[in-house]
Amino acid sequence: MTAVAAPTVPAPASAAAVALAGSPAGGQHKAHHHPDSFTKLAVGAVGVVFGDIATSPLYAMKEVFVGHHPLAVDHLHIFGVVSLIFWTFFMVVTVKYVFIVMRADNRGEGGSMALLALISRLSPGAGRSRYLVLLGVLATALFFGDCIITPAISVLSAVEGLSVVQTGLSPVVLPLSIGILIGLFLFQSRGTAKVGALFGPVMLVYLVVIATLGIIQLVANPTILLAISPHYAVLFFAHDPLLGFLALGSVVLAVTGAEALYADMGHFGRRPISAAWLYLVLPALMLSYLGQGAMLLRDPSTAQNPFFLMAPEWARLPLVILATAATVIASQAVISGAFSVAQQSVQLGFLPRLKIIHTSAASAGQIYIPMINWTLLVLVVLLVLGFRTSNNLAAAYGIAVTGTMLITTMMIAVLVLTIWRWPRWYALPLLGLLLMIDGGYFASNLTKIPDGGWFPLLVGAVTFTLLTTWARGRHLMMLRLRESAMPIEVFIKSAATAATRVQGTAVFMTSSPEGVPHALLHNLKHNKVLHDRVLILTVVIDEVPFVDDEDRMEVRPLGSNFYRMIMRFGFMQDINIPATLKLVENCGPKIKMMDTSFFLARQTLLASDRPGMAIWREKVFAWMLSNSESAMEFFKLPTNRVVELGSQVEI
């Protein structure tokens, strides 16, 4: 394997700062622009960004009143819960994400990895980088746990509406849910471009319907509007602080999916997402929750499934179909998000190379990663079979979401205080309030660990171990390779004149921009020749999502027709080395693929007792390395122009 896909990222266990090979001086990268109209982007955001949070009314109120810590369905608790939901929407989604977090874009992109890269690039000091890396990687690990639970609970809660339509349909809920989920994952390889055009309109219809149902209930019992006052939330906690604390673990289900506002910002832009939330999604969701509260005041028995019981009997089956369509859209958005985060993790050096298939010629963001897809499918189906109902799944839900939200707030605090340098007199109270809210929700969800909360923590722990093991292993491997590397100047003086030169261009790929690539040494040792033109190529992934074409290549002549090349890409960009080399003009004659050979070094790792990593982690790293995608396919190299030379490395 040639470790050139990702930047030299020191492992989280290292005290060194994160240095993803740096951006060009001055950071002259431009944010990518959205050619579509503002309205089209806002509608698209409704379908993709808000799918998860928009389907939360299916299960949030039900979990509060009939879940693992059920509340009495009375005036005090109904008003208290609705008040909590409203102010959580205001503080967590509106203030935190819309007005603060979404301003922390990395050249237009958002998400934990983009935020980590942004802070690392702009941070004035290196001392805190180790902890920032740990936080960013932990948030990514928890996100993958969320990606497993969201499709399961969303689809299952929608299909369970059949039990409300007719009790006799209960036995078909589980197999039908599994069938829908399997079909969804099987469809991923075909791409979502065509179906994606329907996402926005379908979610618009869904939001209008749930808002209308809420308004009907409000008209019948408008006193629930008083619940918007925060003093009802205070009364709720004052009445029974312990029960109020436990209820937070269910109330927070109303804002699951809020992280998508930031994570998907690169696809739609900050302003369209903000507008869609403030003027459409937030009003529709609050009308739905207020309507459910009004109905519960009138008939406490409807707490068994308040979302579907809001609809008249004749409309419940169409509502089940519409809700199922909405949950499939929400699941699709989460799956696509998993693909994007996995791609960023590969590019930033936290995962081995994975097979990435582009499913749309028009949109670079439309990708499909088979390994991630099939892993998610297996785990989602096992989750549904193991937990069987959305009520049981609700206990597992929340920890991953609140954990990610809490970490995001911590990272934003670093950004606000050390880089943006907001005045501390108002920054500290605001950040303290947000940390208290996120911390309270996270702490409440920790009480769910015995009832299913262990699952996302287990997934997060395994994912965190894999991400950090790969980053640390790569760092150690590159250190070992550098230890034995010969200075390029010495090599050129001794070998350039002594070796036989043959026609053509040789490209030797290496992860280090210094020294002689091992593939070059082995080629000379075994074949006794050097090509007329030798290019030593290192691919660097910068801390920005997109690198402009004018900043793509750096070429330095070394003498004797040797050239050192640095090829830069952003962590959201596709890497195509042959296409990029064809554009190079400052290293002699134009590079022609038919006259060019690519030499790759494939390292075989030998676990050792040298300081660096535990033996078991070294073996895990070796397994990940041996199962990574071929460098030839990852870099789009022509199959008939590649030569691989092996070597052994002890880490």
XYZ file of C-alpha atoms in Angstrom:
651
model
C 0.000 0.000 0.000
C 1.168 3.519 -0.758
C -0.008 5.819 1.986
C -0.578 8.936 -0.030
C -4.333 9.299 0.104
C -4.403 11.187 3.338
C -2.377 13.878 5.021
C 0.182 13.242 7.706
C -2.187 13.315 10.654
C -0.541 12.696 14.009
C -2.504 10.219 16.027
C -4.722 11.481 18.825
C -2.337 9.861 21.286
C 0.449 12.077 20.021
C 1.138 15.412 21.648
C 1.813 17.007 18.298
C -0.615 19.355 16.659
C -2.825 18.272 13.822
C -1.021 19.289 10.669
C -2.780 18.124 7.575
C 0.123 19.300 5.458
C -1.267 22.822 5.693
C -3.144 25.055 3.311
C -1.411 27.224 0.776
C -0.179 30.478 2.173
C -2.947 32.798 3.021
C -5.560 30.072 2.588
C -6.608 31.333 -0.819
C -9.293 28.720 -1.293
C -12.685 29.852 -2.366
C -15.932 28.506 -0.996
C -17.965 26.675 -3.588
C -21.085 28.478 -4.677
C -24.599 27.160 -5.196
C -25.933 27.871 -8.691
C -29.536 26.968 -7.847
C -32.107 29.537 -6.776
C -32.615 30.345 -3.101
C -36.118 28.836 -3.113
C -34.972 25.622 -4.790
C -32.157 25.235 -2.264
C -34.529 25.870 0.649
C -37.000 23.252 -0.643
C -34.145 20.809 -1.198
C -32.977 21.423 2.360
C -36.458 20.561 3.662
C -36.149 17.145 2.024
C -32.601 16.313 3.039
C -31.539 18.377 6.038
C -34.772 18.244 8.050
C -35.936 14.702 7.321
C -34.779 13.363 10.691
C -36.022 16.173 12.937
C -39.290 16.438 10.978
C -40.166 12.795 11.694
C -39.493 13.122 15.446
C -43.199 13.882 16.195
C -43.857 10.244 15.307
C -42.315 9.021 18.545
C -41.140 11.879 20.806
C -44.393 12.624 22.680
C -45.285 8.931 22.857
C -41.930 8.132 24.453
C -42.385 10.922 27.019
C -45.710 9.603 28.317
C -45.528 5.831 27.762
C -41.775 5.233 27.477
C -39.196 4.009 29.974
C -39.809 6.890 32.408
C -43.508 7.608 31.770
C -45.136 10.793 32.994
C -48.673 11.197 34.236
C -50.844 12.518 31.396
C -52.107 15.574 33.249
C -52.128 19.353 32.860
C -48.810 19.939 34.674
C -46.787 17.405 32.688
C -48.351 18.108 29.285
C -47.740 21.841 29.620
C -44.249 21.237 31.017
C -43.218 18.901 28.179
C -44.569 21.152 25.414
C -42.778 24.105 27.016
C -39.528 22.135 27.169
C -39.833 21.155 23.511
C -40.438 24.745 22.419
C -37.481 26.156 24.371
C -35.239 23.293 23.266
C -36.082 24.181 19.674
C -35.277 27.808 20.456
C -32.002 27.342 22.363
C -30.508 24.210 20.763
C -31.608 24.478 17.140
C -32.237 28.192 16.576
C -29.706 29.931 18.811
C -26.962 27.310 18.847
C -27.057 25.865 15.331
C -28.698 28.533 13.183
C -27.153 31.625 14.773
C -23.780 30.301 16.022
C -22.595 26.906 14.779
C -23.549 27.402 11.133
C -21.298 30.458 11.011
C -18.346 28.120 11.618
C -18.162 26.899 8.042
C -14.964 25.511 6.547
C -15.073 27.048 3.053
C -18.829 26.437 3.025
C -18.724 22.917 4.518
C -19.892 21.859 7.966
C -19.836 18.807 10.215
C -17.535 17.510 12.954
C -14.615 16.702 10.656
C -14.874 20.034 8.810
C -15.031 21.876 12.158
C -11.993 19.971 13.436
C -10.033 20.867 10.294
C -11.142 24.505 10.550
C -10.059 24.922 14.182
C -6.771 23.077 13.567
C -5.979 25.336 10.618
C -6.825 28.603 12.380
C -5.844 27.798 15.960
C -3.010 30.000 17.227
C -1.586 27.284 19.483
C -0.783 23.606 19.060
C -1.183 22.503 22.675
C -4.903 21.783 22.488
C -4.879 19.988 19.134
C -4.624 16.531 20.667
C -7.843 17.034 22.608
C -9.606 18.620 19.643
C -8.730 15.588 17.533
C -10.138 13.302 20.219
C -13.351 15.341 20.370
C -13.759 15.454 16.586
C -13.118 11.739 16.189
C -15.466 10.914 19.078
C -18.229 13.016 17.499
C -17.707 11.157 14.209
C -17.841 7.801 16.002
C -21.107 8.725 17.731
C -22.508 9.923 14.405
C -22.111 6.429 12.950
C -24.064 5.052 15.926
C -26.816 7.554 15.141
C -26.777 6.437 11.481
C -27.733 2.928 12.562
C -30.551 3.861 14.944
C -32.227 6.618 12.878
C -33.444 4.428 9.968
C -34.565 1.714 12.376
C -36.624 3.884 14.752
C -37.989 6.183 12.025
C -39.306 3.481 9.695
C -40.507 1.269 12.545
C -42.427 4.111 14.232
C -44.138 5.019 10.936
C -45.140 1.449 10.070
C -46.437 0.967 13.621
C -49.198 3.351 12.593
C -50.807 0.306 10.962
C -51.611 -0.924 14.476
C -53.592 2.277 15.024
C -55.449 1.796 11.743
C -56.330 -1.804 12.612
C -55.104 -3.874 15.544
C -54.981 -7.027 13.425
C -52.169 -5.541 11.331
C -49.695 -5.587 14.243
C -47.982 -8.858 13.157
C -46.957 -7.345 9.793
C -45.238 -4.289 11.302
C -41.864 -5.944 11.929
C -41.451 -7.826 8.604
C -42.753 -4.844 6.613
C -40.313 -2.480 8.359
C -37.392 -4.816 7.650
C -38.491 -5.165 4.012
C -38.606 -1.367 3.579
C -35.167 -0.959 5.152
C -33.598 -3.697 3.019
C -35.086 -2.132 -0.110
C -33.719 1.263 0.917
C -30.161 -0.029 1.305
C -30.344 -2.108 -1.890
C -31.297 1.050 -3.777
C -28.210 2.990 -2.661
C -25.956 1.699 -5.440
C -28.291 3.229 -8.047
C -27.808 6.714 -6.639
C -30.353 9.150 -5.228
C -30.209 11.939 -7.793
C -33.559 11.156 -9.439
C -35.453 10.233 -6.294
C -33.790 13.123 -4.479
C -35.759 15.566 -6.610
C -38.929 14.252 -4.906
C -37.577 14.573 -1.364
C -38.353 18.271 -0.924
C -41.947 18.193 -2.275
C -42.830 15.035 -0.294
C -41.483 16.537 2.939
C -43.335 19.785 2.198
C -46.602 17.849 1.926
C -45.765 15.948 5.109
C -45.040 19.150 7.064
C -48.215 20.826 5.817
C -50.248 17.760 6.832
C -48.836 17.501 10.367
C -49.209 21.270 10.835
C -52.851 21.066 9.678
C -53.593 18.196 12.056
C -52.047 20.226 14.864
C -54.130 23.300 14.021
C -57.343 21.214 14.109
C -56.518 20.079 17.648
C -55.499 23.611 18.650
C -58.823 25.034 17.552
C -60.555 22.491 19.772
C -58.368 23.337 22.787
C -56.366 26.581 22.315
C -55.278 26.818 25.969
C -52.231 24.673 25.115
C -50.715 27.788 23.483
C -49.957 29.038 26.987
C -47.400 26.219 27.271
C -44.957 28.324 25.229
C -44.259 30.265 28.425
C -41.011 28.991 30.031
C -42.470 29.056 33.521
C -44.374 25.822 32.780
C -41.046 24.055 32.217
C -39.835 25.481 35.543
C -43.016 24.313 37.323
C -42.536 20.852 35.800
C -39.035 20.544 37.289
C -40.025 22.138 40.592
C -42.795 19.556 41.070
C -40.491 16.524 40.723
C -36.846 17.342 39.855
C -35.802 13.682 39.448
C -38.669 12.802 37.131
C -38.059 16.024 35.212
C -34.403 15.091 34.763
C -35.314 11.591 33.537
C -37.907 13.056 31.153
C -35.194 15.092 29.410
C -33.966 11.853 27.827
C -37.300 11.568 26.017
C -37.898 15.276 25.348
C -34.582 15.522 23.462
C -35.943 13.087 20.866
C -37.811 16.108 19.462
C -34.503 17.596 18.246
C -32.790 14.471 16.914
C -31.442 15.439 13.533
C -30.536 19.010 14.512
C -26.872 18.240 13.774
C -27.837 17.821 10.111
C -28.323 21.586 9.801
C -24.570 21.960 10.207
C -23.427 18.705 8.602
C -25.345 19.303 5.344
C -24.573 23.008 5.105
C -22.194 22.481 2.186
C -24.956 21.074 0.009
C -27.470 23.902 0.402
C -25.797 26.867 2.097
C -26.397 28.524 5.457
C -29.100 31.004 4.428
C -31.463 28.530 2.663
C -31.216 26.090 5.582
C -31.797 28.848 8.139
C -34.779 30.203 6.217
C -36.329 26.742 5.800
C -36.038 26.139 9.559
C -37.315 29.514 10.754
C -40.210 29.970 8.322
C -41.415 26.423 7.628
C -40.013 23.519 9.619
C -40.068 25.099 13.095
C -43.675 26.391 12.795
C -44.908 23.059 11.380
C -43.218 21.018 14.113
C -44.446 23.260 16.928
C -47.999 23.127 15.573
C -47.763 19.324 15.579
C -46.463 19.159 19.172
C -48.984 21.753 20.370
C -51.740 19.782 18.646
C -50.617 16.549 20.309
C -50.586 18.361 23.664
C -54.080 19.761 23.081
C -55.385 16.289 22.236
C -53.749 14.749 25.326
C -55.427 17.382 27.524
C -58.788 16.338 26.115
C -58.176 12.560 26.000
C -55.191 11.185 28.001
C -55.693 7.697 26.492
C -54.351 8.959 23.143
C -50.847 8.976 24.677
C -50.442 5.436 23.265
C -49.801 6.983 19.831
C -50.660 10.708 19.758
C -49.197 11.362 16.302
C -51.538 9.051 14.390
C -54.531 9.505 16.711
C -54.581 13.232 15.864
C -55.896 12.267 12.422
C -59.543 11.264 11.850
C -60.020 7.539 11.362
C -60.445 7.773 7.578
C -57.133 9.640 7.203
C -54.946 7.357 9.314
C -53.941 4.890 6.593
C -52.940 7.694 4.155
C -51.053 9.300 7.058
C -49.186 6.031 7.687
C -48.171 5.925 4.007
C -47.081 9.580 4.036
C -45.189 9.177 7.321
C -43.454 6.057 5.999
C -42.365 7.980 2.901
C -41.059 10.766 5.150
C -39.091 8.326 7.321
C -37.568 6.681 4.239
C -36.437 10.163 3.142
C -35.033 10.843 6.621
C -33.200 7.509 6.547
C -31.847 8.240 3.065
C -30.448 11.553 4.255
C -28.705 9.848 7.199
C -27.249 7.123 4.960
C -25.965 9.716 2.493
C -24.486 11.573 5.452
C -22.682 8.400 6.537
C -21.150 8.109 3.061
C -19.987 11.741 3.161
C -18.497 11.454 6.658
C -16.736 8.207 5.707
C -15.251 9.910 2.634
C -14.023 12.840 4.758
C -12.544 10.400 7.281
C -10.650 8.610 4.501
C -9.336 11.860 3.073
C -8.315 13.220 6.475
C -6.453 10.047 7.408
C -8.798 8.427 9.941
C -9.971 5.511 7.777
C -8.212 3.330 5.213
C -8.979 3.804 1.539
C -12.524 2.646 0.747
C -14.151 1.966 -2.589
C -16.093 5.132 -3.423
C -18.496 5.109 -6.374
C -19.864 8.352 -7.794
C -23.526 7.925 -8.720
C -24.093 11.299 -10.365
C -22.126 13.014 -13.107
C -23.614 16.366 -12.111
C -23.064 16.274 -8.349
C -19.756 15.300 -6.754
C -21.557 14.829 -3.426
C -23.617 11.896 -4.718
C -21.462 8.945 -3.695
C -21.943 5.310 -2.728
C -19.563 3.353 -0.470
C -20.400 -0.385 -0.555
C -18.548 -1.258 2.671
C -20.427 1.389 4.679
C -23.763 0.538 3.023
C -23.703 -3.198 3.760
C -22.346 -2.714 7.286
C -25.183 -0.294 8.061
C -27.774 -2.651 6.557
C -26.681 -5.611 8.675
C -26.575 -3.571 11.870
C -29.921 -1.826 11.205
C -31.729 -5.146 10.558
C -30.156 -6.718 13.658
C -31.222 -3.657 15.647
C -34.856 -3.934 14.497
C -34.931 -7.675 15.207
C -33.355 -7.164 18.620
C -35.471 -4.234 19.866
C -38.664 -5.005 17.869
C -40.604 -1.791 18.732
C -39.941 1.922 18.432
C -40.518 2.290 22.198
C -37.618 -0.063 22.886
C -35.463 1.672 20.286
C -36.184 5.064 21.835
C -34.144 3.963 24.856
C -31.146 3.396 22.582
C -31.748 6.662 20.754
C -30.540 9.918 22.189
C -27.115 9.118 23.627
C -25.371 9.365 20.257
C -27.326 12.500 19.321
C -26.805 14.342 22.610
C -23.172 13.246 22.764
C -22.509 14.711 19.318
C -24.333 17.934 20.249
C -22.307 18.283 23.447
C -19.015 17.772 21.610
C -20.019 20.300 18.947
C -20.674 22.875 21.681
C -17.251 22.190 23.225
C -15.499 22.643 19.883
C -17.491 25.793 19.120
C -16.458 27.143 22.529
C -12.805 26.779 21.497
C -13.547 28.519 18.199
C -15.504 31.374 19.811
C -12.978 32.070 22.573
C -9.629 31.538 20.820
C -10.211 32.277 17.144
C -13.308 34.476 16.832
C -12.396 36.090 20.182
C -15.893 37.126 21.193
C -16.005 39.372 24.280
C -15.956 37.049 27.268
C -18.595 38.990 29.188
C -21.327 37.603 26.953
C -19.569 34.646 25.283
C -18.948 32.763 28.533
C -22.540 33.007 29.880
C -23.983 31.978 26.495
C -21.574 29.055 26.066
C -22.144 28.048 29.693
C -25.907 27.963 29.149
C -25.553 25.873 25.967
C -23.150 23.472 27.688
C -25.563 23.148 30.618
C -28.471 22.334 28.274
C -26.499 19.822 26.186
C -24.890 18.349 29.292
C -28.275 17.924 30.974
C -29.736 16.119 27.987
C -26.668 13.890 27.662
C -26.640 13.051 31.383
C -30.335 12.169 31.265
C -29.731 9.823 28.339
C -26.966 8.046 30.241
C -29.707 6.623 32.485
C -30.934 4.700 29.428
C -27.751 2.619 29.130
C -29.226 -0.558 30.710
C -32.369 -0.289 28.532
C -30.553 -0.051 25.192
C -28.357 3.008 25.420
C -25.378 0.647 25.503
C -25.803 -0.026 21.773
C -24.791 3.378 20.345
C -22.026 3.583 22.956
C -20.723 0.187 21.826
C -20.854 1.228 18.160
C -19.176 4.527 19.035
C -16.434 2.800 21.040
C -15.642 0.344 18.231
C -15.675 3.119 15.617
C -13.534 5.404 17.795
C -11.010 2.595 18.251
C -10.815 1.956 14.512
C -10.469 5.656 13.636
C -7.744 6.352 16.191
C -5.924 3.086 15.483
C -5.733 3.892 11.782
C -4.538 7.471 12.401
C -1.925 6.347 14.934
C -0.796 3.389 12.829
C -0.313 5.550 9.738
C 1.677 8.048 11.746
C 3.975 5.328 13.112
C 4.352 3.672 9.710
C 5.369 6.942 8.095
C 7.881 7.602 10.889
C 9.464 4.178 10.321
C 9.648 4.794 6.569
C 11.275 8.184 7.113
C 13.857 6.656 9.448
C 15.198 4.509 6.618
C 14.732 7.060 3.831
C 17.770 8.260 1.859
C 18.116 11.978 1.102
C 16.994 12.592 -2.482
C 20.036 14.766 -3.292
C 22.415 11.931 -2.371
C 20.421 9.446 -4.423
C 20.337 11.612 -7.541
C 24.096 12.251 -7.439
C 24.932 8.581 -7.048
C 22.278 6.939 -9.216
C 21.329 9.397 -11.962
C 24.608 9.032 -13.838
C 25.374 5.420 -12.947
C 22.014 3.844 -13.837
C 20.813 3.203 -17.368
C 18.092 5.676 -18.405
C 15.181 4.389 -20.495
C 12.536 6.327 -22.386
C 9.298 7.396 -20.750
C 8.056 8.907 -17.510
C 8.014 7.137 -14.147
C 5.734 8.379 -11.354
C 6.773 7.171 -7.899
C 4.046 7.787 -5.349
C 5.016 8.425 -1.759
C 3.347 9.692 1.384
C 6.358 11.779 2.381
C 7.424 14.942 0.539
C 11.013 14.214 1.597
C 13.529 11.472 0.954
C 13.605 8.743 -1.693
C 10.449 6.622 -2.134
C 10.958 2.959 -1.276
C 9.450 2.005 -4.634
C 12.194 3.988 -6.407
C 14.934 2.257 -4.422
C 13.456 -1.193 -5.051
C 12.953 -0.519 -8.745
C 16.568 0.522 -9.186
C 17.776 -2.418 -7.109
C 15.842 -5.044 -9.064
C 15.493 -3.567 -12.575
C 18.798 -1.618 -12.721
C 17.235 1.224 -14.746
C 15.779 4.703 -14.340
C 13.244 6.340 -16.634
C 14.249 9.405 -18.586
C 11.891 11.543 -16.458
C 11.208 10.691 -12.815
C 8.324 12.311 -10.942
C 8.138 11.830 -7.159
C 4.495 12.481 -6.334
C 2.871 13.132 -2.970
C -0.886 13.660 -2.660
C -1.836 15.999 0.179
C -5.336 16.485 1.559
C -5.724 20.018 2.876
C -7.877 21.163 5.790
C -10.351 22.773 3.395
C -13.159 21.016 1.487
C -12.075 22.268 -1.952
C -8.723 23.322 -3.390
C -8.784 25.608 -6.422
C -7.138 24.457 -9.653
C -4.481 27.172 -9.470
C -3.359 25.797 -6.089
C -3.497 22.163 -7.153
C 0.121 21.499 -8.192
C 3.494 22.348 -6.768
C 6.454 21.211 -8.905
C 10.100 21.494 -7.844
C 12.942 20.402 -10.157
C 15.613 18.329 -8.392
C 18.090 18.069 -11.276
C 18.908 15.246 -13.713
C 15.275 15.291 -14.888
C 13.946 14.436 -11.421
C 10.956 16.414 -10.146
C 9.265 16.580 -6.761
C 5.486 17.054 -7.089
C 2.905 17.954 -4.432
C -0.690 17.464 -5.577
C -3.288 19.096 -3.301
C -6.967 18.237 -2.903
C -9.681 19.245 -0.464
C -11.221 16.657 1.831
C -14.477 16.744 -0.159
C -12.864 16.370 -3.582
C -12.466 13.354 -5.811
C -8.844 12.388 -6.541
C -7.940 11.613 -10.149
C -4.169 11.612 -10.614
C -3.958 10.883 -14.385
C -6.421 13.682 -15.203
C -4.451 16.117 -13.041
C -1.058 15.101 -14.452
C -2.244 15.804 -17.991
C -2.583 19.471 -17.021
C 0.988 19.815 -15.716
C 3.211 21.894 -17.992
C 6.271 22.905 -15.955
C 8.227 19.646 -15.815
C 9.331 19.136 -19.386
C 7.238 17.733 -22.254
C 3.502 17.174 -21.748
C 2.828 14.014 -19.761
C 1.230 11.263 -21.850
C -0.362 8.310 -20.082
C 0.811 5.810 -22.730
C 4.432 6.744 -21.947
C 3.975 6.873 -18.173
C 4.392 4.124 -15.576
C 3.195 4.403 -11.982
C 5.196 2.726 -9.221
C 3.528 2.009 -5.891
C 5.004 0.584 -2.700
C 2.868 -1.939 -0.827
C 3.955 -2.319 2.769
C 3.460 -5.505 4.752
C 3.273 -4.648 8.441
C 5.008 -6.674 11.109
C 3.717 -6.190 14.639
C 6.560 -5.597 17.095
C 7.137 -4.605 20.700
C 8.595 -1.235 19.696
C 6.991 1.715 21.534
C 4.004 3.202 19.738
C 0.877 1.046 19.943
C -0.302 -2.017 21.811
C 0.240 -5.274 19.914
C -3.507 -5.828 19.486
C -3.898 -2.373 17.931
C -0.968 -3.059 15.604
C -2.732 -6.211 14.445
C -5.987 -4.283 13.940
C -4.093 -1.678 11.903
C -2.443 -4.399 9.805
C -5.867 -5.933 9.132
C -7.323 -2.563 8.105
C -4.315 -1.930 5.853
C -4.596 -5.297 4.122
C -8.311 -4.748 3.460
C -8.047 -1.185 2.206
C -8.965 -0.241 -1.335
C -6.243 -0.617 -3.951
C -4.249 2.587 -4.475
C -4.561 1.978 -8.200
C -8.369 2.163 -8.086
C -8.532 4.874 -5.428
C -6.353 7.264 -7.446
C -7.930 6.282 -10.796
C -4.617 4.993 -12.164
C -4.659 3.130 -15.515
C -4.574 -0.587 -14.696
C -2.014 -1.456 -17.376
C 0.464 1.239 -16.295
C 0.934 0.320 -12.597
C 3.821 -1.573 -10.972
C 3.610 -2.525 -7.273
C 6.747 -3.244 -5.245
C 6.453 -4.715 -1.749
C 8.393 -4.169 1.446
C 8.077 -5.009 5.123
C 7.729 -2.425 7.882
C 7.869 -2.933 11.665
C 5.688 -0.605 13.728
